[in-house]
mmCIF file of C-alpha atoms in Angstrom:
data_model
loop_
_atom_site.group_PDB
_atom_site.id
_atom_site.type_symbol
_atom_site.label_atom_id
_atom_site.label_comp_id
_atom_site.label_asym_id
_atom_site.label_seq_id
_atom_site.Cartn_x
_atom_site.Cartn_y
_atom_site.Cartn_z
ATOM 1 C CA ASP B 191 33.566 -14.286 131.989
ATOM 2 C CA ALA B 192 35.498 -17.385 133.063
ATOM 3 C CA GLY B 193 35.828 -16.158 136.804
ATOM 4 C CA ILE B 194 37.381 -12.693 136.014
ATOM 5 C CA THR B 195 36.093 -9.546 137.447
ATOM 6 C CA GLN B 196 37.598 -6.114 136.674
ATOM 7 C CA SER B 197 37.191 -3.064 138.832
ATOM 8 C CA PRO B 198 35.992 -0.280 138.520
ATOM 9 C CA ARG B 199 33.922 -1.110 135.392
ATOM 10 C CA HIS B 200 33.646 2.742 134.594
ATOM 11 C CA LYS B 201 35.970 5.508 135.321
ATOM 12 C CA VAL B 202 36.234 9.175 134.791
ATOM 13 C CA THR B 203 39.533 11.099 135.733
ATOM 14 C CA GLU B 204 41.556 14.079 134.975
ATOM 15 C CA THR B 205 44.670 14.434 132.991
ATOM 16 C CA GLY B 206 47.798 13.905 135.563
ATOM 17 C CA THR B 207 45.943 11.852 138.049
ATOM 18 C CA PRO B 208 47.197 8.213 138.971
ATOM 19 C CA VAL B 209 44.610 5.507 138.220
ATOM 20 C CA THR B 210 44.837 1.990 139.401
ATOM 21 C CA LEU B 211 42.678 -0.690 137.676
ATOM 22 C CA ARG B 212 42.342 -4.245 139.150
ATOM 23 C CA CYS B 213 41.657 -7.649 137.831
ATOM 24 C CA HIS B 214 40.714 -10.618 139.834
ATOM 25 C CA GLN B 215 40.272 -13.959 138.771
ATOM 26 C CA THR B 216 39.235 -17.234 140.388
ATOM 27 C CA GLU B 217 40.722 -19.806 138.009
ATOM 28 C CA ASN B 218 44.118 -20.017 139.334
ATOM 29 C CA HIS B 219 45.707 -19.525 136.027
ATOM 30 C CA ARG B 220 49.169 -18.475 136.077
ATOM 31 C CA TYR B 221 49.218 -16.103 133.147
ATOM 32 C CA MET B 222 47.497 -12.807 133.086
ATOM 33 C CA TYR B 223 47.264 -10.047 130.625
ATOM 34 C CA TRP B 224 46.200 -6.255 130.301
ATOM 35 C CA TYR B 225 45.000 -5.088 126.863
ATOM 36 C CA ARG B 226 43.614 -1.770 125.816
ATOM 37 C CA GLN B 227 40.895 -1.534 122.631
ATOM 38 C CA ASP B 228 40.559 1.433 120.666
ATOM 39 C CA PRO B 229 38.279 1.938 117.536
ATOM 40 C CA GLY B 230 40.069 0.687 114.513
ATOM 41 C CA HIS B 231 42.661 -1.088 116.536
ATOM 42 C CA GLY B 232 42.795 -4.648 117.760
ATOM 43 C CA LEU B 233 43.245 -5.590 121.091
ATOM 44 C CA ARG B 234 46.813 -4.285 122.083
ATOM 45 C CA LEU B 235 48.805 -5.895 124.784
ATOM 46 C CA ILE B 236 50.055 -3.471 127.414
ATOM 47 C CA HIS B 237 51.576 -6.003 130.226
ATOM 48 C CA TYR B 238 51.500 -9.567 130.844
ATOM 49 C CA SER B 239 52.500 -11.714 133.846
ATOM 50 C CA TYR B 240 53.740 -15.060 134.192
ATOM 51 C CA GLY B 241 53.525 -15.645 137.936
ATOM 52 C CA VAL B 242 53.514 -13.748 141.296
ATOM 53 C CA LYS B 243 55.935 -11.007 140.915
ATOM 54 C CA ASP B 244 56.836 -11.816 137.360
ATOM 55 C CA THR B 245 55.615 -9.241 134.756
ATOM 56 C CA ASP B 246 56.806 -8.061 131.535
ATOM 57 C CA LYS B 247 55.834 -5.436 129.071
ATOM 58 C CA GLY B 248 53.606 -5.689 125.928
ATOM 59 C CA GLU B 249 53.683 -3.543 122.749
ATOM 60 C CA VAL B 250 51.966 -0.560 124.223
ATOM 61 C CA SER B 251 53.377 -0.438 127.807
ATOM 62 C CA ASP B 252 54.795 3.211 127.926
ATOM 63 C CA GLY B 253 52.884 5.246 130.644
ATOM 64 C CA TYR B 254 51.757 2.042 132.302
ATOM 65 C CA SER B 255 53.019 -0.195 135.200
ATOM 66 C CA VAL B 256 51.705 -3.510 136.739
ATOM 67 C CA SER B 257 51.884 -5.503 139.789
ATOM 68 C CA ARG B 258 51.257 -9.072 140.896
ATOM 69 C CA SER B 259 51.485 -9.962 144.489
ATOM 70 C CA LYS B 260 49.000 -12.714 144.530
ATOM 71 C CA THR B 261 48.152 -15.202 141.881
ATOM 72 C CA GLU B 262 44.611 -13.857 141.671
ATOM 73 C CA ASP B 263 45.188 -10.241 141.407
ATOM 74 C CA PHE B 264 46.850 -8.157 138.511
ATOM 75 C CA LEU B 265 46.797 -4.334 138.795
ATOM 76 C CA LEU B 266 47.236 -2.044 136.102
ATOM 77 C CA THR B 267 48.472 1.686 137.183
ATOM 78 C CA LEU B 268 48.526 4.667 135.013
ATOM 79 C CA GLU B 269 51.025 6.899 136.677
ATOM 80 C CA SER B 270 49.721 10.103 135.409
ATOM 81 C CA ALA B 271 46.794 9.662 133.195
ATOM 82 C CA THR B 272 46.760 11.357 129.657
ATOM 83 C CA SER B 273 43.841 11.909 127.303
ATOM 84 C CA SER B 274 45.565 9.143 124.888
ATOM 85 C CA GLN B 275 44.904 6.560 127.561
ATOM 86 C CA THR B 276 41.178 6.992 127.304
ATOM 87 C CA SER B 277 40.129 3.463 126.144
ATOM 88 C CA VAL B 278 38.456 0.290 127.275
ATOM 89 C CA TYR B 279 40.869 -2.023 129.242
ATOM 90 C CA PHE B 280 40.452 -5.718 129.412
ATOM 91 C CA CYS B 281 42.147 -8.194 131.627
ATOM 92 C CA ALA B 282 42.811 -11.868 130.210
ATOM 93 C CA ILE B 283 43.967 -14.869 131.774
ATOM 94 C CA SER B 284 45.343 -18.216 130.358
ATOM 95 C CA GLU B 285 46.183 -21.319 131.799
ATOM 96 C CA SER B 286 49.499 -21.825 129.747
ATOM 97 C CA ILE B 287 51.376 -20.437 126.689
ATOM 98 C CA ILE B 288 51.736 -23.554 125.011
ATOM 99 C CA SER B 289 49.632 -24.407 122.192
ATOM 100 C CA SER B 290 46.339 -26.117 122.755
ATOM 101 C CA THR B 291 45.860 -24.682 126.025
ATOM 102 C CA ASP B 292 46.879 -21.025 125.509
ATOM 103 C CA THR B 293 43.528 -19.945 124.980
ATOM 104 C CA GLN B 294 42.994 -16.429 126.575
ATOM 105 C CA TYR B 295 39.676 -15.646 128.496
ATOM 106 C CA PHE B 296 38.785 -11.957 129.032
ATOM 107 C CA GLY B 297 37.374 -10.076 131.910
ATOM 108 C CA PRO B 298 34.391 -7.701 131.521
ATOM 109 C CA GLY B 299 36.494 -4.561 130.659
ATOM 110 C CA THR B 300 36.934 -1.289 132.358
ATOM 111 C CA ARG B 301 35.755 1.917 130.503
ATOM 112 C CA LEU B 302 38.185 4.705 131.290
ATOM 113 C CA THR B 303 37.926 8.461 130.234
ATOM 114 C CA VAL B 304 40.619 10.671 130.875
ATOM 115 C CA LEU B 305 39.404 14.532 130.613
ATOM 116 C CA GLN V 155 55.712 -5.794 112.660
ATOM 117 C CA LYS V 156 53.606 -8.825 113.064
ATOM 118 C CA GLU V 157 50.094 -8.235 111.968
ATOM 119 C CA VAL V 158 46.562 -9.720 111.615
ATOM 120 C CA GLU V 159 44.451 -8.404 108.996
ATOM 121 C CA GLN V 160 40.544 -8.284 108.753
ATOM 122 C CA ASN V 161 38.030 -6.695 106.595
ATOM 123 C CA SER V 162 36.411 -4.145 109.077
ATOM 124 C CA GLY V 163 33.033 -4.631 107.335
ATOM 125 C CA PRO V 164 30.189 -4.420 107.954
ATOM 126 C CA LEU V 165 29.414 -7.711 106.439
ATOM 127 C CA SER V 166 25.551 -7.972 105.982
ATOM 128 C CA VAL V 167 23.815 -11.152 105.354
ATOM 129 C CA PRO V 168 20.350 -12.233 105.716
ATOM 130 C CA GLU V 169 19.054 -14.703 108.280
ATOM 131 C CA GLY V 170 19.612 -18.102 107.338
ATOM 132 C CA ALA V 171 22.809 -17.469 105.032
ATOM 133 C CA ILE V 172 26.195 -18.535 105.500
ATOM 134 C CA ALA V 173 28.344 -15.838 106.892
ATOM 135 C CA SER V 174 32.236 -15.938 105.713
ATOM 136 C CA LEU V 175 34.652 -14.130 107.687
ATOM 137 C CA ASN V 176 38.282 -13.827 106.591
ATOM 138 C CA CYS V 177 41.443 -13.266 108.222
ATOM 139 C CA THR V 178 45.364 -13.336 107.164
ATOM 140 C CA TYR V 179 48.438 -13.193 109.351
ATOM 141 C CA SER V 180 51.965 -12.026 108.512
ATOM 142 C CA ASP V 181 53.783 -14.245 111.095
ATOM 143 C CA ARG V 182 54.641 -17.841 109.401
ATOM 144 C CA GLY V 183 55.519 -18.739 113.063
ATOM 145 C CA SER V 184 52.140 -18.475 114.038
ATOM 146 C CA GLN V 185 50.852 -21.751 115.401
ATOM 147 C CA SER V 186 47.645 -21.135 116.946
ATOM 148 C CA PHE V 187 44.475 -19.134 115.947
ATOM 149 C CA PHE V 188 41.304 -17.922 117.687
ATOM 150 C CA TRP V 189 37.965 -16.473 116.683
ATOM 151 C CA TYR V 190 36.397 -14.470 119.274
ATOM 152 C CA ARG V 191 32.944 -12.821 119.124
ATOM 153 C CA GLN V 192 32.362 -9.409 120.652
ATOM 154 C CA TYR V 193 29.120 -7.623 121.139
ATOM 155 C CA SER V 194 28.942 -4.075 121.538
ATOM 156 C CA GLY V 195 29.987 -2.903 125.006
ATOM 157 C CA LYS V 196 30.964 -6.395 125.901
ATOM 158 C CA SER V 197 34.099 -8.353 126.062
ATOM 159 C CA PRO V 198 35.202 -10.840 123.518
ATOM 160 C CA GLU V 199 34.319 -14.375 123.979
ATOM 161 C CA LEU V 200 36.096 -17.385 122.532
ATOM 162 C CA ILE V 201 34.160 -18.892 119.624
ATOM 163 C CA MET V 202 36.797 -21.408 118.268
ATOM 164 C CA PHE V 203 40.358 -22.260 118.213
ATOM 165 C CA ILE V 204 42.489 -23.995 115.487
ATOM 166 C CA TYR V 205 46.071 -25.302 115.303
ATOM 167 C CA SER V 206 46.116 -27.727 112.331
ATOM 168 C CA ASN V 207 45.553 -27.030 108.562
ATOM 169 C CA GLY V 208 41.889 -27.800 107.561
ATOM 170 C CA ASP V 209 38.555 -27.479 108.752
ATOM 171 C CA LYS V 210 37.258 -27.655 112.366
ATOM 172 C CA GLU V 211 33.709 -27.654 112.840
ATOM 173 C CA ASP V 212 31.606 -26.930 116.230
ATOM 174 C CA GLY V 213 27.899 -26.607 115.731
ATOM 175 C CA ARG V 214 27.011 -23.747 113.246
ATOM 176 C CA PHE V 215 30.560 -22.649 113.203
ATOM 177 C CA THR V 216 33.512 -23.847 110.851
ATOM 178 C CA ALA V 217 36.924 -22.481 111.238
ATOM 179 C CA GLN V 218 39.378 -23.126 108.286
ATOM 180 C CA LEU V 219 42.975 -22.831 108.477
ATOM 181 C CA ASN V 220 45.410 -22.525 105.501
ATOM 182 C CA LYS V 221 49.082 -22.094 106.720
ATOM 183 C CA ALA V 222 50.576 -22.093 103.418
ATOM 184 C CA SER V 223 48.383 -19.040 102.494
ATOM 185 C CA GLN V 224 48.543 -17.728 105.896
ATOM 186 C CA TYR V 225 44.806 -17.618 105.881
ATOM 187 C CA VAL V 226 42.086 -18.209 108.603
ATOM 188 C CA SER V 227 38.427 -18.027 108.046
ATOM 189 C CA LEU V 228 35.098 -18.400 110.131
ATOM 190 C CA LEU V 229 31.952 -19.775 108.366
ATOM 191 C CA ILE V 230 28.950 -19.280 110.254
ATOM 192 C CA ARG V 231 25.867 -21.382 108.835
ATOM 193 C CA ASP V 232 22.055 -20.524 109.349
ATOM 194 C CA SER V 233 23.174 -17.118 110.340
ATOM 195 C CA GLN V 234 20.744 -15.633 112.988
ATOM 196 C CA PRO V 235 20.204 -11.998 114.060
ATOM 197 C CA SER V 236 21.900 -12.924 117.574
ATOM 198 C CA ASP V 237 25.060 -13.534 115.476
ATOM 199 C CA SER V 238 25.260 -9.843 114.836
ATOM 200 C CA ALA V 239 28.654 -8.848 116.531
ATOM 201 C CA THR V 240 32.047 -8.103 115.661
ATOM 202 C CA TYR V 241 34.437 -11.093 115.051
ATOM 203 C CA LEU V 242 37.843 -10.790 116.247
ATOM 204 C CA CYS V 243 40.672 -13.040 114.672
ATOM 205 C CA ALA V 244 43.943 -13.605 116.760
ATOM 206 C CA ALA V 245 47.179 -15.726 116.079
ATOM 207 C CA THR V 246 49.853 -16.675 118.452
ATOM 208 C CA THR V 247 53.418 -18.259 118.061
ATOM 209 C CA GLY V 248 53.034 -19.424 121.587
ATOM 210 C CA GLY V 249 54.420 -17.561 124.509
ATOM 211 C CA PHE V 250 52.728 -14.332 125.512
ATOM 212 C CA LYS V 251 52.094 -12.340 122.429
ATOM 213 C CA THR V 252 49.066 -12.883 120.830
ATOM 214 C CA ILE V 253 48.150 -10.601 117.919
ATOM 215 C CA PHE V 254 44.664 -9.632 117.394
ATOM 216 C CA GLY V 255 43.042 -8.193 114.101
ATOM 217 C CA ALA V 256 40.782 -5.179 114.533
ATOM 218 C CA GLY V 257 37.725 -7.111 113.731
ATOM 219 C CA THR V 258 34.829 -7.523 111.284
ATOM 220 C CA ARG V 259 31.679 -6.311 112.008
ATOM 221 C CA LEU V 260 28.759 -8.728 110.864
ATOM 222 C CA PHE V 261 25.143 -7.861 110.457
ATOM 223 C CA VAL V 262 22.266 -10.507 110.116
ATOM 224 C CA LYS V 263 19.164 -9.055 108.770
ATOM 225 C CA ALA V 264 15.994 -10.634 109.925
#
């Protein structure tokens, strides 16, 4: 998984509780991404980061926030989890955003269930 | 809404046959195209990327790109049961916004 770990790998939580997912990389890549994957949908971008403390929204960012205080760590927080956020969450990294070096590599994923 | 479309399948082929997976994209500005393989319960893993029109071969895999038709395909020669997985097509214009298709399930029968 290209030097990417995610924690926890599985989590069950209740509606209304805050949840934080962690992505850690050892590749020293500048760019990091959070996706969710649901049946019938492709991977959908939640948030991304282009450097320490530099983040921006993706297409499905409502209800999520992120932080990146170190190059290697990218945190995804669900402020108040809802059942619609039950999903598999993948972190990805890329070396750049320029064609030929913009390949994204994925972490192992976190399966989140919100009851 | 920029989209990447794939037939969800399942596509079933016998062992040893050629599997052909297809993908269309809507954004003419797309520059880079990727094929990922995803086994059930696992993360996507990169098979190939292609940037230029034409064919690109890597072992048993060949990616084909036709920008005029906005079409990308992946051919898997000598298909093996271990190739049974979901194949994701992705397109990017560069920048941060890579669009993924929902994937095609491939089943290779022994």
